[in-house]
Amino acid sequence: MASMRAAARRPALPSNVRVGPGTVITGDHLTGPVVGEHCTIDGVVFNIGPEGRVEIGDYCYLQEALLVCEVEIRIGNHVAVGWHATIIDADFHPVAIEARIADAVACSPLGRGRAHPPFARRPVVIEDDAYIGPNVTILKGVRVGAGAFVEAGAVVARDVPPGRRVLGNPARLVGRAPAR
């Protein structure tokens, strides 16, 4: 019976999807990510909240990334996500000082059963043929356009137009995406 419950919680993956060692999928009410055909997911950590949904298109490659999802993270087809990239669709902490104190109490051993204050959450969308370099951080509410190129180490807090290249912290437009 326990093995049947565990099997029901495992994400359903096509047989041609490769999941490498070190990949971790966690969450409160885990239904798992939806993964397309011919993907390679290696050493990726998925942390999916009770209302979170992760969708990964066909022919994607994710290497040692972190996806933290409370609402939605949607990755299109033919997307590459470099190692140590972080994609996060929520703040995961309140901004106001009073709310931060309440959050710290809720996290402490004395705060068992106390609710965490609400925090901002907005979906992240990465469109087809985008490249996300290593050590990139993509924050809540961002849309990375089709064919966009996000350089290594960029912190992306605003949308990236299709076919454009960004770099830096904060990420800024520096030209067209390289031809691929």
mmCIF file of C-alpha atoms in Angstrom:
data_model
loop_
_atom_site.group_PDB
_atom_site.id
_atom_site.type_symbol
_atom_site.label_atom_id
_atom_site.label_comp_id
_atom_site.label_asym_id
_atom_site.label_seq_id
_atom_site.Cartn_x
_atom_site.Cartn_y
_atom_site.Cartn_z
ATOM 1 C CA MET A 1 0.000 0.000 0.000
ATOM 2 C CA ALA A 2 2.772 2.465 0.913
ATOM 3 C CA SER A 3 4.612 1.663 -2.318
ATOM 4 C CA MET A 4 1.416 2.373 -4.301
ATOM 5 C CA ARG A 5 1.073 5.782 -2.615
ATOM 6 C CA ALA A 6 4.735 6.537 -3.339
ATOM 7 C CA ALA A 7 4.318 5.496 -6.980
ATOM 8 C CA ALA A 8 1.280 7.779 -7.331
ATOM 9 C CA ARG A 9 3.372 10.734 -6.123
ATOM 10 C CA ARG A 10 6.216 10.147 -8.593
ATOM 11 C CA PRO A 11 6.259 12.390 -11.644
ATOM 12 C CA ALA A 12 5.317 10.642 -14.872
ATOM 13 C CA LEU A 13 8.187 10.910 -17.325
ATOM 14 C CA PRO A 14 8.389 9.711 -20.920
ATOM 15 C CA SER A 15 10.764 6.786 -21.423
ATOM 16 C CA ASN A 16 13.122 8.938 -23.498
ATOM 17 C CA VAL A 17 13.672 11.459 -20.675
ATOM 18 C CA ARG A 18 16.928 11.045 -18.785
ATOM 19 C CA VAL A 19 16.975 11.973 -15.111
ATOM 20 C CA GLY A 20 20.501 11.991 -13.757
ATOM 21 C CA PRO A 21 21.845 11.196 -10.312
ATOM 22 C CA GLY A 22 21.439 13.922 -7.730
ATOM 23 C CA THR A 23 18.079 15.095 -9.089
ATOM 24 C CA VAL A 24 15.725 15.848 -6.195
ATOM 25 C CA ILE A 25 11.996 16.517 -6.415
ATOM 26 C CA THR A 26 10.370 17.702 -3.175
ATOM 27 C CA GLY A 27 7.160 19.405 -2.170
ATOM 28 C CA ASP A 28 4.222 19.438 0.206
ATOM 29 C CA HIS A 29 1.607 18.009 -2.168
ATOM 30 C CA LEU A 30 3.873 16.748 -4.877
ATOM 31 C CA THR A 31 2.412 15.742 -8.184
ATOM 32 C CA GLY A 32 5.775 16.250 -9.851
ATOM 33 C CA PRO A 33 6.813 18.291 -12.820
ATOM 34 C CA VAL A 34 5.360 17.666 -16.256
ATOM 35 C CA VAL A 35 8.311 16.904 -18.527
ATOM 36 C CA GLY A 36 8.227 16.714 -22.321
ATOM 37 C CA GLU A 37 9.978 14.291 -24.665
ATOM 38 C CA HIS A 38 13.752 13.893 -25.093
ATOM 39 C CA CYS A 39 14.774 15.974 -22.062
ATOM 40 C CA THR A 40 17.876 15.652 -19.918
ATOM 41 C CA ILE A 41 17.470 16.659 -16.282
ATOM 42 C CA ASP A 42 20.657 16.130 -14.310
ATOM 43 C CA GLY A 43 21.230 17.056 -10.676
ATOM 44 C CA VAL A 44 18.246 19.433 -10.628
ATOM 45 C CA VAL A 45 16.383 20.217 -7.400
ATOM 46 C CA PHE A 46 12.645 20.820 -7.758
ATOM 47 C CA ASN A 47 10.875 22.265 -4.704
ATOM 48 C CA ILE A 48 7.193 22.450 -5.559
ATOM 49 C CA GLY A 49 4.640 23.972 -3.171
ATOM 50 C CA PRO A 50 1.063 22.743 -2.698
ATOM 51 C CA GLU A 51 -0.280 24.960 -5.512
ATOM 52 C CA GLY A 52 2.849 24.873 -7.680
ATOM 53 C CA ARG A 53 3.056 23.516 -11.214
ATOM 54 C CA VAL A 54 6.234 22.980 -13.234
ATOM 55 C CA GLU A 55 6.043 22.258 -16.971
ATOM 56 C CA ILE A 56 9.106 21.528 -19.098
ATOM 57 C CA GLY A 57 8.769 21.266 -22.881
ATOM 58 C CA ASP A 58 10.420 18.881 -25.338
ATOM 59 C CA TYR A 59 14.174 18.650 -25.996
ATOM 60 C CA CYS A 60 15.177 20.615 -22.887
ATOM 61 C CA TYR A 61 18.416 20.338 -20.940
ATOM 62 C CA LEU A 62 18.638 21.302 -17.260
ATOM 63 C CA GLN A 63 21.920 20.808 -15.401
ATOM 64 C CA GLU A 64 22.242 21.189 -11.601
ATOM 65 C CA ALA A 65 19.605 23.932 -11.435
ATOM 66 C CA LEU A 66 17.165 24.861 -8.653
ATOM 67 C CA LEU A 67 13.478 25.395 -9.439
ATOM 68 C CA VAL A 68 11.386 26.653 -6.516
ATOM 69 C CA CYS A 69 7.725 26.854 -7.457
ATOM 70 C CA GLU A 70 4.691 28.105 -5.538
ATOM 71 C CA VAL A 71 2.525 29.054 -8.543
ATOM 72 C CA GLU A 72 3.920 28.116 -11.959
ATOM 73 C CA ILE A 73 7.206 27.711 -13.786
ATOM 74 C CA ARG A 74 6.743 26.976 -17.487
ATOM 75 C CA ILE A 75 9.719 26.156 -19.710
ATOM 76 C CA GLY A 76 9.171 25.887 -23.469
ATOM 77 C CA ASN A 77 10.757 23.558 -26.027
ATOM 78 C CA HIS A 78 14.484 23.447 -26.838
ATOM 79 C CA VAL A 79 15.511 25.374 -23.709
ATOM 80 C CA ALA A 80 18.908 24.962 -22.048
ATOM 81 C CA VAL A 81 19.326 25.841 -18.365
ATOM 82 C CA GLY A 82 22.938 25.969 -17.163
ATOM 83 C CA TRP A 83 24.340 24.640 -13.933
ATOM 84 C CA HIS A 84 23.563 26.432 -10.674
ATOM 85 C CA ALA A 85 20.782 28.497 -12.283
ATOM 86 C CA THR A 86 17.885 29.360 -9.966
ATOM 87 C CA ILE A 87 14.324 29.884 -11.167
ATOM 88 C CA ILE A 88 11.956 31.067 -8.447
ATOM 89 C CA ASP A 89 8.351 32.268 -8.744
ATOM 90 C CA ALA A 90 7.873 33.832 -5.297
ATOM 91 C CA ASP A 91 9.606 36.031 -2.719
ATOM 92 C CA PHE A 92 9.385 33.314 -0.031
ATOM 93 C CA HIS A 93 9.702 35.952 2.637
ATOM 94 C CA PRO A 94 7.708 39.052 3.429
ATOM 95 C CA VAL A 95 9.207 42.489 2.835
ATOM 96 C CA ALA A 96 7.647 44.502 5.701
ATOM 97 C CA ILE A 97 9.592 44.235 8.978
ATOM 98 C CA GLU A 98 6.531 43.222 11.043
ATOM 99 C CA ALA A 99 5.760 40.414 8.625
ATOM 100 C CA ARG A 100 9.428 39.288 8.602
ATOM 101 C CA ILE A 101 9.333 38.993 12.402
ATOM 102 C CA ALA A 102 6.084 36.988 12.221
ATOM 103 C CA ASP A 103 7.689 34.762 9.568
ATOM 104 C CA ALA A 104 10.768 34.181 11.742
ATOM 105 C CA VAL A 105 8.532 33.199 14.660
ATOM 106 C CA ALA A 106 6.528 30.813 12.436
ATOM 107 C CA CYS A 107 9.817 29.194 11.319
ATOM 108 C CA SER A 108 11.128 28.787 14.864
ATOM 109 C CA PRO A 109 10.501 25.789 17.136
ATOM 110 C CA LEU A 110 8.164 27.989 19.210
ATOM 111 C CA GLY A 111 6.059 28.822 16.170
ATOM 112 C CA ARG A 112 4.684 25.375 15.442
ATOM 113 C CA GLY A 113 1.258 25.663 13.922
ATOM 114 C CA ARG A 114 1.556 29.395 13.239
ATOM 115 C CA ALA A 115 0.841 30.453 9.699
ATOM 116 C CA HIS A 116 3.497 32.180 7.642
ATOM 117 C CA PRO A 117 2.561 35.651 6.396
ATOM 118 C CA PRO A 118 1.627 35.866 2.695
ATOM 119 C CA PHE A 119 4.313 36.721 0.152
ATOM 120 C CA ALA A 120 4.319 37.846 -3.483
ATOM 121 C CA ARG A 121 4.023 35.067 -6.102
ATOM 122 C CA ARG A 122 3.931 35.351 -9.902
ATOM 123 C CA PRO A 123 4.509 32.749 -12.647
ATOM 124 C CA VAL A 124 7.792 32.468 -14.545
ATOM 125 C CA VAL A 125 7.680 31.654 -18.269
ATOM 126 C CA ILE A 126 10.698 30.742 -20.387
ATOM 127 C CA GLU A 127 9.696 30.544 -24.043
ATOM 128 C CA ASP A 128 11.004 28.196 -26.757
ATOM 129 C CA ASP A 129 14.674 28.171 -27.794
ATOM 130 C CA ALA A 130 15.868 30.301 -24.865
ATOM 131 C CA TYR A 131 19.298 29.823 -23.303
ATOM 132 C CA ILE A 132 19.753 30.339 -19.558
ATOM 133 C CA GLY A 133 23.446 30.430 -18.658
ATOM 134 C CA PRO A 134 25.149 29.089 -15.539
ATOM 135 C CA ASN A 135 24.596 30.844 -12.192
ATOM 136 C CA VAL A 136 21.629 32.823 -13.553
ATOM 137 C CA THR A 137 18.822 33.811 -11.176
ATOM 138 C CA ILE A 138 15.344 34.340 -12.638
ATOM 139 C CA LEU A 139 12.889 35.973 -10.244
ATOM 140 C CA LYS A 140 9.107 35.896 -9.938
ATOM 141 C CA GLY A 141 6.930 37.220 -12.738
ATOM 142 C CA VAL A 142 9.634 37.152 -15.426
ATOM 143 C CA ARG A 143 9.005 36.105 -19.026
ATOM 144 C CA VAL A 144 12.088 35.163 -21.039
ATOM 145 C CA GLY A 145 11.160 35.539 -24.707
ATOM 146 C CA ALA A 146 11.647 32.972 -27.463
ATOM 147 C CA GLY A 147 15.268 32.687 -28.560
ATOM 148 C CA ALA A 148 16.528 34.965 -25.770
ATOM 149 C CA PHE A 149 20.036 34.477 -24.377
ATOM 150 C CA VAL A 150 20.682 35.095 -20.658
ATOM 151 C CA GLU A 151 24.415 35.358 -19.949
ATOM 152 C CA ALA A 152 26.093 33.606 -17.011
ATOM 153 C CA GLY A 153 25.519 35.164 -13.600
ATOM 154 C CA ALA A 154 22.668 37.457 -14.667
ATOM 155 C CA VAL A 155 19.939 38.315 -12.157
ATOM 156 C CA VAL A 156 16.735 38.655 -14.165
ATOM 157 C CA ALA A 157 13.960 40.639 -12.479
ATOM 158 C CA ARG A 158 12.306 42.002 -15.658
ATOM 159 C CA ASP A 159 11.086 40.435 -18.876
ATOM 160 C CA VAL A 160 13.619 39.604 -21.581
ATOM 161 C CA PRO A 161 12.285 40.341 -25.089
ATOM 162 C CA PRO A 162 12.379 37.563 -27.696
ATOM 163 C CA GLY A 163 15.699 37.185 -29.495
ATOM 164 C CA ARG A 164 17.577 39.517 -27.143
ATOM 165 C CA ARG A 165 20.675 39.030 -24.985
ATOM 166 C CA VAL A 166 20.944 40.179 -21.355
ATOM 167 C CA LEU A 167 23.707 40.147 -18.765
ATOM 168 C CA GLY A 168 24.591 41.581 -15.375
ATOM 169 C CA ASN A 169 23.013 42.222 -11.998
ATOM 170 C CA PRO A 170 20.433 43.481 -12.572
ATOM 171 C CA ALA A 171 20.195 41.997 -16.056
ATOM 172 C CA ARG A 172 20.250 44.598 -18.822
ATOM 173 C CA LEU A 173 19.780 44.352 -22.579
ATOM 174 C CA VAL A 174 23.085 44.284 -24.473
ATOM 175 C CA GLY A 175 21.998 43.304 -27.968
ATOM 176 C CA ARG A 176 20.623 40.491 -30.030
ATOM 177 C CA ALA A 177 20.951 36.858 -29.008
ATOM 178 C CA PRO A 178 23.789 35.060 -30.803
ATOM 179 C CA ALA A 179 22.809 32.971 -33.817
ATOM 180 C CA ARG A 180 22.460 29.314 -32.901
#
